[in-house]
mmCIF file of C-alpha atoms and ligand atoms in Angstrom:
data_model
loop_
_atom_site.group_PDB
_atom_site.id
_atom_site.type_symbol
_atom_site.label_atom_id
_atom_site.label_comp_id
_atom_site.label_asym_id
_atom_site.label_seq_id
_atom_site.Cartn_x
_atom_site.Cartn_y
_atom_site.Cartn_z
ATOM 1 C CA MET A 1 16.987 -18.785 -16.902
ATOM 2 C CA LYS A 2 18.031 -16.836 -20.201
ATOM 3 C CA GLU A 3 19.944 -13.640 -19.559
ATOM 4 C CA LYS A 4 18.239 -10.695 -21.766
ATOM 5 C CA THR A 5 20.411 -8.887 -24.191
ATOM 6 C CA PRO A 6 20.030 -4.956 -23.340
ATOM 7 C CA GLY A 7 19.318 -3.122 -26.459
ATOM 8 C CA SER A 8 16.692 -5.255 -27.528
ATOM 9 C CA SER A 9 14.145 -5.280 -25.291
ATOM 10 C CA ARG A 10 10.933 -3.145 -24.446
ATOM 11 C CA ILE A 11 9.336 -3.352 -20.875
ATOM 12 C CA GLY A 12 5.639 -2.286 -19.862
ATOM 13 C CA VAL A 13 4.956 -0.773 -16.445
ATOM 14 C CA LEU A 14 1.655 -0.191 -15.041
ATOM 15 C CA THR A 15 0.108 0.617 -11.329
ATOM 16 C CA SER A 16 -2.731 -1.381 -10.256
ATOM 17 C CA GLY A 17 -5.450 -1.215 -7.338
ATOM 18 C CA GLY A 18 -5.033 1.194 -4.451
ATOM 19 C CA ASP A 19 -2.846 3.961 -5.141
ATOM 20 C CA ALA A 20 0.322 4.382 -2.911
ATOM 21 C CA PRO A 21 2.641 7.285 -2.059
ATOM 22 C CA GLY A 22 6.087 6.275 -3.889
ATOM 23 C CA MET A 23 4.692 4.544 -6.884
ATOM 24 C CA ASN A 24 5.978 7.445 -8.968
ATOM 25 C CA ALA A 25 9.613 7.279 -7.264
ATOM 26 C CA ALA A 26 9.089 3.285 -8.480
ATOM 27 C CA ILE A 27 8.435 4.559 -11.930
ATOM 28 C CA ARG A 28 11.283 6.719 -11.962
ATOM 29 C CA ALA A 29 13.681 4.159 -10.790
ATOM 30 C CA ILE A 30 12.450 1.426 -13.450
ATOM 31 C CA TYR A 31 12.503 4.150 -16.319
ATOM 32 C CA ARG A 32 16.718 5.053 -15.092
ATOM 33 C CA ALA A 33 17.470 1.729 -14.642
ATOM 34 C CA ALA A 34 15.956 0.514 -17.928
ATOM 35 C CA TYR A 35 17.572 3.614 -19.505
ATOM 36 C CA GLU A 36 21.100 2.658 -18.172
ATOM 37 C CA LEU A 37 20.758 -0.816 -19.584
ATOM 38 C CA ASP A 38 19.525 0.446 -22.818
ATOM 39 C CA ILE A 39 16.278 -0.866 -22.391
ATOM 40 C CA GLU A 40 12.854 1.125 -23.666
ATOM 41 C CA VAL A 41 10.031 1.653 -21.047
ATOM 42 C CA ALA A 42 6.351 1.674 -22.233
ATOM 43 C CA GLY A 43 4.062 3.641 -19.994
ATOM 44 C CA ILE A 44 0.662 1.850 -19.429
ATOM 45 C CA ARG A 45 -2.108 4.027 -18.279
ATOM 46 C CA ARG A 46 -4.877 2.997 -15.914
ATOM 47 C CA GLY A 47 -3.104 -0.166 -14.694
ATOM 48 C CA TYR A 48 -5.215 -3.511 -16.161
ATOM 49 C CA THR A 49 -7.834 -1.209 -17.752
ATOM 50 C CA GLY A 50 -5.079 0.278 -20.016
ATOM 51 C CA LEU A 51 -3.373 -3.089 -20.576
ATOM 52 C CA ILE A 52 -6.616 -4.590 -21.882
ATOM 53 C CA GLU A 53 -7.234 -1.400 -24.052
ATOM 54 C CA GLY A 54 -3.623 -1.056 -25.188
ATOM 55 C CA ASP A 55 -3.115 2.219 -23.818
ATOM 56 C CA PHE A 56 0.556 2.762 -24.091
ATOM 57 C CA PHE A 57 2.932 4.978 -24.567
ATOM 58 C CA ARG A 58 6.651 5.368 -24.972
ATOM 59 C CA MET A 59 8.305 6.518 -22.001
ATOM 60 C CA GLU A 60 10.849 9.289 -21.905
ATOM 61 C CA ARG A 61 13.184 10.938 -19.738
ATOM 62 C CA SER A 62 10.849 14.098 -19.629
ATOM 63 C CA HIS A 63 7.914 11.834 -18.049
ATOM 64 C CA VAL A 64 9.814 11.053 -15.028
ATOM 65 C CA VAL A 65 11.434 14.338 -14.389
ATOM 66 C CA ASN A 66 10.141 15.865 -11.195
ATOM 67 C CA ILE A 67 7.815 13.387 -10.132
ATOM 68 C CA ILE A 68 9.795 11.584 -7.250
ATOM 69 C CA HIS A 69 8.162 13.684 -4.473
ATOM 70 C CA LEU A 70 4.763 13.241 -6.078
ATOM 71 C CA GLY A 71 2.019 11.286 -4.332
ATOM 72 C CA GLY A 72 -0.342 9.344 -6.741
ATOM 73 C CA THR A 73 0.858 7.804 -9.578
ATOM 74 C CA ILE A 74 1.489 9.699 -13.113
ATOM 75 C CA LEU A 75 0.255 6.083 -14.991
ATOM 76 C CA GLY A 76 -3.189 6.245 -12.958
ATOM 77 C CA THR A 77 -4.566 3.362 -11.524
ATOM 78 C CA SER A 78 -7.813 1.361 -11.743
ATOM 79 C CA ARG A 79 -9.846 -1.992 -10.979
ATOM 80 C CA THR A 80 -11.379 -3.825 -13.437
ATOM 81 C CA GLU A 81 -13.130 -7.185 -13.100
ATOM 82 C CA GLU A 82 -12.210 -7.714 -17.087
ATOM 83 C CA PHE A 83 -8.761 -8.734 -16.174
ATOM 84 C CA LYS A 84 -9.830 -11.661 -14.078
ATOM 85 C CA SER A 85 -11.395 -13.272 -17.135
ATOM 86 C CA TRP A 86 -8.982 -15.446 -19.675
ATOM 87 C CA GLU A 87 -10.297 -13.310 -22.746
ATOM 88 C CA GLY A 88 -9.116 -9.891 -20.662
ATOM 89 C CA ARG A 89 -5.857 -11.313 -20.220
ATOM 90 C CA GLN A 90 -5.384 -12.631 -23.429
ATOM 91 C CA ARG A 91 -6.294 -9.253 -25.081
ATOM 92 C CA SER A 92 -3.889 -7.405 -23.027
ATOM 93 C CA ALA A 93 -0.734 -10.401 -24.058
ATOM 94 C CA GLU A 94 -2.007 -9.375 -27.917
ATOM 95 C CA ASN A 95 -1.394 -5.843 -27.098
ATOM 96 C CA LEU A 96 1.890 -6.172 -25.415
ATOM 97 C CA GLN A 97 2.801 -8.428 -28.475
ATOM 98 C CA ASN A 98 1.655 -6.051 -31.193
ATOM 99 C CA ALA A 99 3.629 -3.067 -29.329
ATOM 100 C CA GLY A 100 6.872 -4.949 -29.116
ATOM 101 C CA ILE A 101 6.928 -5.419 -25.416
ATOM 102 C CA ASP A 102 8.470 -8.221 -24.018
ATOM 103 C CA ALA A 103 7.817 -8.041 -20.379
ATOM 104 C CA LEU A 104 5.555 -6.373 -17.809
ATOM 105 C CA ILE A 105 6.670 -5.040 -14.410
ATOM 106 C CA VAL A 106 3.219 -4.230 -12.425
ATOM 107 C CA ILE A 107 3.434 -2.138 -9.218
ATOM 108 C CA GLY A 108 0.240 -2.694 -6.808
ATOM 109 C CA GLY A 109 -0.913 -5.001 -3.914
ATOM 110 C CA ASP A 110 -2.311 -8.422 -3.368
ATOM 111 C CA GLY A 111 -5.081 -8.507 -5.899
ATOM 112 C CA THR A 112 -2.532 -7.126 -8.754
ATOM 113 C CA PHE A 113 -0.145 -9.885 -7.915
ATOM 114 C CA LYS A 114 -3.058 -12.438 -8.199
ATOM 115 C CA GLY A 115 -3.671 -10.838 -11.735
ATOM 116 C CA ALA A 116 0.052 -10.830 -12.472
ATOM 117 C CA ALA A 117 0.403 -14.600 -11.691
ATOM 118 C CA ARG A 118 -2.341 -15.610 -13.810
ATOM 119 C CA PHE A 119 -0.947 -13.336 -16.549
ATOM 120 C CA ASN A 120 2.670 -14.586 -16.232
ATOM 121 C CA ASP A 121 1.619 -18.104 -16.155
ATOM 122 C CA GLU A 122 -0.723 -18.159 -19.197
ATOM 123 C CA THR A 123 1.116 -16.083 -21.664
ATOM 124 C CA GLY A 124 4.667 -16.735 -20.773
ATOM 125 C CA ILE A 125 5.207 -12.722 -20.963
ATOM 126 C CA PRO A 126 7.892 -12.239 -18.116
ATOM 127 C CA THR A 127 6.069 -10.443 -15.243
ATOM 128 C CA ILE A 128 7.769 -9.086 -12.474
ATOM 129 C CA GLY A 129 5.981 -7.297 -9.413
ATOM 130 C CA ILE A 130 6.748 -4.311 -6.988
ATOM 131 C CA PRO A 131 4.591 -3.926 -3.911
ATOM 132 C CA GLY A 132 2.917 -0.723 -3.761
ATOM 133 C CA SER A 133 -0.039 -0.631 -0.763
ATOM 134 C CA ILE A 134 -0.483 1.498 2.108
ATOM 135 C CA ASP A 135 -1.581 -1.706 4.086
ATOM 136 C CA ASN A 136 1.731 -3.298 4.265
ATOM 137 C CA ASP A 137 0.037 -6.648 4.374
ATOM 138 C CA ILE A 138 1.860 -8.192 1.399
ATOM 139 C CA PRO A 139 4.171 -11.094 2.061
ATOM 140 C CA GLY A 140 7.566 -11.368 0.681
ATOM 141 C CA THR A 141 8.564 -7.862 1.929
ATOM 142 C CA ASP A 142 8.854 -6.263 5.508
ATOM 143 C CA PHE A 143 7.431 -3.210 3.949
ATOM 144 C CA SER A 144 5.548 -2.061 0.946
ATOM 145 C CA ILE A 145 5.914 1.399 -0.687
ATOM 146 C CA GLY A 146 3.371 3.712 0.733
ATOM 147 C CA PHE A 147 2.926 2.505 4.133
ATOM 148 C CA ASP A 148 5.637 4.766 5.971
ATOM 149 C CA THR A 149 3.840 7.661 4.155
ATOM 150 C CA ALA A 150 0.692 6.827 4.990
ATOM 151 C CA ILE A 151 1.642 5.946 8.899
ATOM 152 C CA ASN A 152 2.871 9.353 8.751
ATOM 153 C CA THR A 153 -0.084 10.839 7.502
ATOM 154 C CA ALA A 154 -1.947 9.483 10.024
ATOM 155 C CA LEU A 155 0.308 10.648 13.065
ATOM 156 C CA GLU A 156 0.305 14.283 11.637
ATOM 157 C CA ALA A 157 -3.367 14.050 12.264
ATOM 158 C CA ILE A 158 -3.443 12.594 15.100
ATOM 159 C CA ASP A 159 -0.839 15.254 16.779
ATOM 160 C CA LYS A 160 -3.080 18.058 15.449
ATOM 161 C CA ILE A 161 -6.183 16.348 17.265
ATOM 162 C CA ARG A 162 -4.344 16.165 20.180
ATOM 163 C CA ASP A 163 -3.935 19.883 20.314
ATOM 164 C CA THR A 164 -7.782 20.630 20.132
ATOM 165 C CA ALA A 165 -8.548 17.384 22.223
ATOM 166 C CA ILE A 166 -6.608 19.102 24.978
ATOM 167 C CA SER A 167 -7.830 22.352 24.640
ATOM 168 C CA HIS A 168 -11.301 21.651 24.802
ATOM 169 C CA GLY A 169 -11.151 18.633 27.100
ATOM 170 C CA ARG A 170 -12.430 16.115 24.552
ATOM 171 C CA LEU A 171 -12.744 12.189 23.650
ATOM 172 C CA PHE A 172 -11.536 11.913 20.013
ATOM 173 C CA PHE A 173 -12.080 8.638 17.828
ATOM 174 C CA VAL A 174 -9.513 8.670 14.981
ATOM 175 C CA GLU A 175 -10.320 6.037 12.244
ATOM 176 C CA VAL A 176 -7.343 4.879 10.599
ATOM 177 C CA MET A 177 -7.355 2.603 7.018
ATOM 178 C CA GLY A 178 -5.876 -0.757 6.802
ATOM 179 C CA ARG A 179 -7.946 -3.303 5.293
ATOM 180 C CA SER A 180 -7.358 -6.997 6.399
ATOM 181 C CA SER A 181 -3.759 -5.385 8.116
ATOM 182 C CA ASP A 182 -4.295 -3.159 11.503
ATOM 183 C CA LEU A 183 -0.780 -1.783 10.989
ATOM 184 C CA ILE A 184 -1.263 1.593 10.089
ATOM 185 C CA ALA A 185 -3.700 1.850 13.338
ATOM 186 C CA ILE A 186 -0.916 0.016 15.707
ATOM 187 C CA GLU A 187 1.978 1.967 14.223
ATOM 188 C CA SER A 188 0.342 5.162 14.129
ATOM 189 C CA GLY A 189 -1.195 4.586 17.338
ATOM 190 C CA ILE A 190 2.124 4.065 19.289
ATOM 191 C CA ALA A 191 3.555 6.883 17.488
ATOM 192 C CA GLY A 192 1.068 9.175 18.243
ATOM 193 C CA GLY A 193 0.732 8.204 21.861
ATOM 194 C CA ALA A 194 -2.864 7.242 21.650
ATOM 195 C CA GLU A 195 -4.862 6.421 24.985
ATOM 196 C CA PHE A 196 -6.207 3.497 23.335
ATOM 197 C CA LEU A 197 -6.332 1.397 20.516
ATOM 198 C CA VAL A 198 -9.486 -0.196 19.166
ATOM 199 C CA LEU A 199 -8.415 -3.262 16.752
ATOM 200 C CA PRO A 200 -11.444 -5.213 14.998
ATOM 201 C CA GLU A 201 -10.314 -8.857 16.231
ATOM 202 C CA ASP A 202 -10.369 -7.368 19.832
ATOM 203 C CA LYS A 203 -13.959 -8.385 20.871
ATOM 204 C CA ASN A 204 -13.642 -6.973 24.462
ATOM 205 C CA ALA A 205 -12.273 -3.734 23.031
ATOM 206 C CA ILE A 206 -15.181 -1.766 23.789
ATOM 207 C CA ASN A 207 -15.717 -2.872 27.510
ATOM 208 C CA ASP A 208 -12.093 -2.291 28.070
ATOM 209 C CA LEU A 209 -12.126 1.210 26.606
ATOM 210 C CA CYS A 210 -15.272 1.936 28.574
ATOM 211 C CA THR A 211 -13.304 0.627 32.017
ATOM 212 C CA GLN A 212 -9.869 2.557 31.153
ATOM 213 C CA LEU A 213 -11.856 5.809 30.247
ATOM 214 C CA SER A 214 -14.213 5.652 32.885
ATOM 215 C CA SER A 215 -11.020 5.567 35.523
ATOM 216 C CA SER A 216 -9.062 7.850 33.707
ATOM 217 C CA PHE A 217 -11.719 10.613 33.680
ATOM 218 C CA SER A 218 -12.945 10.256 37.068
ATOM 219 C CA ALA A 219 -9.681 10.832 38.051
ATOM 220 C CA GLY A 220 -9.711 13.988 36.376
ATOM 221 C CA LYS A 221 -8.426 13.296 32.767
ATOM 222 C CA ARG A 222 -10.457 15.391 30.512
ATOM 223 C CA TYR A 223 -9.292 14.342 27.069
ATOM 224 C CA ALA A 224 -8.193 11.235 25.094
ATOM 225 C CA ILE A 225 -7.355 9.986 21.667
ATOM 226 C CA VAL A 226 -8.404 6.470 20.823
ATOM 227 C CA VAL A 227 -6.927 4.987 17.366
ATOM 228 C CA VAL A 228 -9.511 2.851 15.682
ATOM 229 C CA ALA A 229 -8.228 0.210 13.068
ATOM 230 C CA GLU A 230 -11.327 0.495 10.242
ATOM 231 C CA GLY A 231 -10.754 -3.221 9.280
ATOM 232 C CA ASN A 232 -13.060 -4.199 6.487
ATOM 233 C CA ASN A 233 -15.601 -1.945 7.922
ATOM 234 C CA PRO A 234 -14.955 1.433 6.787
ATOM 235 C CA GLY A 235 -16.786 3.980 9.179
ATOM 236 C CA CYS A 236 -17.428 1.742 12.183
ATOM 237 C CA SER A 237 -15.725 4.587 14.510
ATOM 238 C CA PHE A 238 -18.946 6.432 14.358
ATOM 239 C CA SER A 239 -21.053 3.407 15.966
ATOM 240 C CA ILE A 240 -17.963 2.811 18.584
ATOM 241 C CA ALA A 241 -17.878 6.187 19.688
ATOM 242 C CA LYS A 242 -21.808 6.348 19.963
ATOM 243 C CA GLU A 243 -21.554 3.220 22.396
ATOM 244 C CA VAL A 244 -19.096 4.572 24.240
ATOM 245 C CA SER A 245 -20.225 7.997 24.483
ATOM 246 C CA ASP A 246 -23.749 6.545 25.679
ATOM 247 C CA ARG A 247 -22.474 3.938 28.284
ATOM 248 C CA LEU A 248 -20.027 6.809 29.578
ATOM 249 C CA SER A 249 -21.963 10.077 29.324
ATOM 250 C CA ILE A 250 -19.190 11.503 27.903
ATOM 251 C CA GLU A 251 -19.498 13.788 24.575
ATOM 252 C CA SER A 252 -16.947 12.427 21.742
ATOM 253 C CA ARG A 253 -16.055 13.322 18.426
ATOM 254 C CA VAL A 254 -14.963 11.320 15.372
ATOM 255 C CA VAL A 255 -12.250 11.783 12.579
ATOM 256 C CA VAL A 256 -12.022 9.496 9.722
ATOM 257 C CA LEU A 257 -8.842 10.034 7.814
ATOM 258 C CA GLY A 258 -9.865 8.137 4.869
ATOM 259 C CA HIS A 259 -8.385 8.636 1.773
ATOM 260 C CA ILE A 260 -6.121 11.174 3.054
ATOM 261 C CA GLN A 261 -3.894 8.409 3.858
ATOM 262 C CA ARG A 262 -3.386 7.378 0.295
ATOM 263 C CA GLY A 263 -2.167 10.887 -0.844
ATOM 264 C CA GLY A 264 0.878 12.864 -0.004
ATOM 265 C CA SER A 265 4.743 13.287 -0.717
ATOM 266 C CA PRO A 266 6.196 10.142 -0.074
ATOM 267 C CA THR A 267 8.718 10.092 2.792
ATOM 268 C CA ALA A 268 12.310 9.136 2.421
ATOM 269 C CA ARG A 269 11.940 5.582 3.492
ATOM 270 C CA ASP A 270 9.195 5.218 0.795
ATOM 271 C CA ARG A 271 11.293 6.844 -1.901
ATOM 272 C CA VAL A 272 14.245 4.525 -0.955
ATOM 273 C CA LEU A 273 11.996 1.429 -0.933
ATOM 274 C CA ALA A 274 10.676 2.558 -4.238
ATOM 275 C CA ALA A 275 14.346 3.081 -5.802
ATOM 276 C CA LYS A 276 15.800 -0.360 -4.600
ATOM 277 C CA LEU A 277 12.648 -2.362 -5.577
ATOM 278 C CA GLY A 278 12.179 -0.594 -9.230
ATOM 279 C CA VAL A 279 15.616 -0.845 -10.213
ATOM 280 C CA SER A 280 15.784 -4.349 -8.793
ATOM 281 C CA ALA A 281 12.836 -5.257 -10.862
ATOM 282 C CA VAL A 282 14.455 -4.249 -14.074
ATOM 283 C CA TYR A 283 17.515 -6.087 -13.191
ATOM 284 C CA ALA A 284 15.642 -9.197 -12.385
ATOM 285 C CA TYR A 285 14.096 -9.282 -15.822
ATOM 286 C CA THR A 286 17.519 -8.660 -17.434
ATOM 287 C CA LYS A 287 18.696 -11.856 -15.598
ATOM 288 C CA GLY A 288 15.815 -14.096 -16.755
ATOM 289 C CA HIS A 289 13.507 -13.791 -13.756
ATOM 290 C CA ALA A 290 9.679 -13.964 -14.148
ATOM 291 C CA GLY A 291 6.513 -14.397 -12.250
ATOM 292 C CA VAL A 292 8.179 -12.947 -8.882
ATOM 293 C CA MET A 293 7.828 -9.859 -6.923
ATOM 294 C CA ALA A 294 10.715 -7.720 -5.606
ATOM 295 C CA GLY A 295 10.665 -6.857 -1.964
ATOM 296 C CA GLU A 296 12.792 -6.132 0.687
ATOM 297 C CA LEU A 297 13.532 -8.568 3.648
ATOM 298 C CA LYS A 298 15.954 -8.011 6.392
ATOM 299 C CA ARG A 299 17.403 -4.697 4.423
ATOM 300 C CA SER A 300 18.058 -7.073 1.349
ATOM 301 C CA VAL A 301 16.051 -7.350 -2.061
ATOM 302 C CA VAL A 302 14.580 -10.736 -2.410
ATOM 303 C CA LEU A 303 12.566 -11.992 -5.201
ATOM 304 C CA THR A 304 9.755 -14.439 -4.151
ATOM 305 C CA PRO A 305 7.562 -16.147 -6.512
ATOM 306 C CA PHE A 306 3.684 -14.828 -6.864
ATOM 307 C CA ASP A 307 2.263 -18.052 -5.817
ATOM 308 C CA LYS A 308 3.877 -17.320 -2.457
ATOM 309 C CA VAL A 309 3.045 -13.443 -2.335
ATOM 310 C CA ILE A 310 -0.638 -14.298 -2.865
ATOM 311 C CA MET A 311 -1.097 -17.549 -0.778
ATOM 312 C CA GLY A 312 -1.745 -14.924 2.365
ATOM 313 C CA ARG A 313 -1.768 -11.984 3.996
ATOM 314 C CA ASN A 314 1.023 -10.341 6.196
ATOM 315 C CA LYS A 315 -0.455 -9.650 9.605
ATOM 316 C CA PRO A 316 1.202 -7.673 12.385
ATOM 317 C CA GLU A 317 3.652 -9.727 14.639
ATOM 318 C CA GLN A 318 2.511 -10.181 18.212
ATOM 319 C CA ASN A 319 5.523 -8.169 19.625
ATOM 320 C CA ILE A 320 4.363 -5.307 18.071
ATOM 321 C CA ILE A 321 0.583 -5.890 19.276
ATOM 322 C CA ARG A 322 1.967 -6.416 22.629
ATOM 323 C CA LEU A 323 3.902 -3.253 22.675
ATOM 324 C CA ALA A 324 0.829 -1.480 21.317
ATOM 325 C CA LYS A 325 -1.234 -2.873 24.147
ATOM 326 C CA ILE A 326 1.544 -2.123 26.587
ATOM 327 C CA LEU A 327 1.763 1.742 25.225
ATOM 328 C CA THR A 328 -1.825 2.908 24.316
ATOM 329 C CA LYS A 329 -3.478 1.621 27.993
HETATM 330 P P1 ADP B 1 -4.958 -4.313 -4.942
HETATM 331 O O1 ADP B 1 -3.891 -4.637 -6.106
HETATM 332 O O2 ADP B 1 -4.395 -2.791 -4.275
HETATM 333 O O3 ADP B 1 -4.946 -5.258 -3.996
HETATM 334 P P2 ADP B 1 -7.150 -4.984 -5.905
HETATM 335 O O4 ADP B 1 -7.528 -6.173 -5.116
HETATM 336 O O5 ADP B 1 -8.391 -4.066 -6.211
HETATM 337 O O6 ADP B 1 -6.119 -4.124 -5.605
HETATM 338 O O7 ADP B 1 -6.784 -5.598 -7.488
HETATM 339 C C1 ADP B 1 -6.475 -4.707 -8.497
HETATM 340 C C2 ADP B 1 -7.027 -5.604 -9.780
HETATM 341 O O8 ADP B 1 -6.129 -6.766 -9.991
HETATM 342 C C3 ADP B 1 -8.301 -5.723 -9.820
HETATM 343 O O9 ADP B 1 -9.207 -4.792 -10.115
HETATM 344 C C4 ADP B 1 -8.111 -6.599 -11.291
HETATM 345 O O10 ADP B 1 -8.114 -6.295 -12.108
HETATM 346 C C5 ADP B 1 -6.877 -7.556 -10.782
HETATM 347 N N1 ADP B 1 -7.130 -8.727 -9.959
HETATM 348 C C6 ADP B 1 -7.525 -8.757 -8.719
HETATM 349 N N2 ADP B 1 -7.498 -10.228 -8.173
HETATM 350 C C7 ADP B 1 -7.546 -11.098 -9.504
HETATM 351 C C8 ADP B 1 -7.862 -12.320 -9.956
HETATM 352 N N3 ADP B 1 -7.870 -13.479 -8.662
HETATM 353 N N4 ADP B 1 -7.441 -12.620 -10.960
HETATM 354 C C9 ADP B 1 -7.200 -11.914 -12.064
HETATM 355 N N5 ADP B 1 -6.815 -10.435 -11.848
HETATM 356 C C10 ADP B 1 -7.279 -9.960 -10.667
#
């Protein structure tokens, strides 16, 4: 690997796919690390869409002032089918070359890295990834930027719902996000003291829930909070609530947290993670790395090749599932 000479480089940065709180903190860290190394940064708007359209701007210090606490992404994000085509990626490479940009840092999730892997391999433009996803399902990192904020947002909602659930004596179903990973449901359920957790792969969940609710309500309990993982079926809690209510003749309410979990000011943990990974991504580039994601494993920054990152999805470990089962029943 050939080391890069500071002062002679320009790197592009984009955020792509699902936005996650802490992406701005990562952009700021990238800019500041690059500035220290005398590397110019080009902001690329709207993810791969902006890359394909050449929607770039020279980042200045003013762009990253007062953004560390902001959710969302100042660069904007998008999903685009065009980057899945060879032509789309070639046009992107030409745009970077025409703008004198030598390397690319992408902040996103699984889909973003699939695109980045192909782009890096086909064009030879060094591309480095940073995991930004509330789902926390990306291999090569213990946590992705945004997850900690998302579970705290879910927790805050559960705590508030508990107040009204207790006052009114109500059964509540709180549906949380998480796509292929149930980790938001598991961790917010544990932290929020949920009475029950419904995970998509648990085929007996509704029967078990009915048995448990029936015995606790007969014993005098008047409220319960059930946390439901949306899995790949957002809105699933409505049918679950109806079935349980019908079977037990208990009224229930449904709260789908949805996109609220994507927004908000990032937690300290997400900001610190974003800082570490943003700075590490820039240093990785200067040391000649390419086609890798900067993640954090056991408190150390680790560079994992894209092909290993996109091979699968991290699933919650059995230990935490067992813990949740013990505490939410
Ligand atoms: P996330 O990065 O949050 O998982 P997506 O799965 O929507 O979000 O992916 C973001 C973008 O990455 C897609 O809109 C597409 O432009 C690009 N992408 C996803 N999969 C591929 C692929 N197999 N090849 C090339 N680009 C891809």
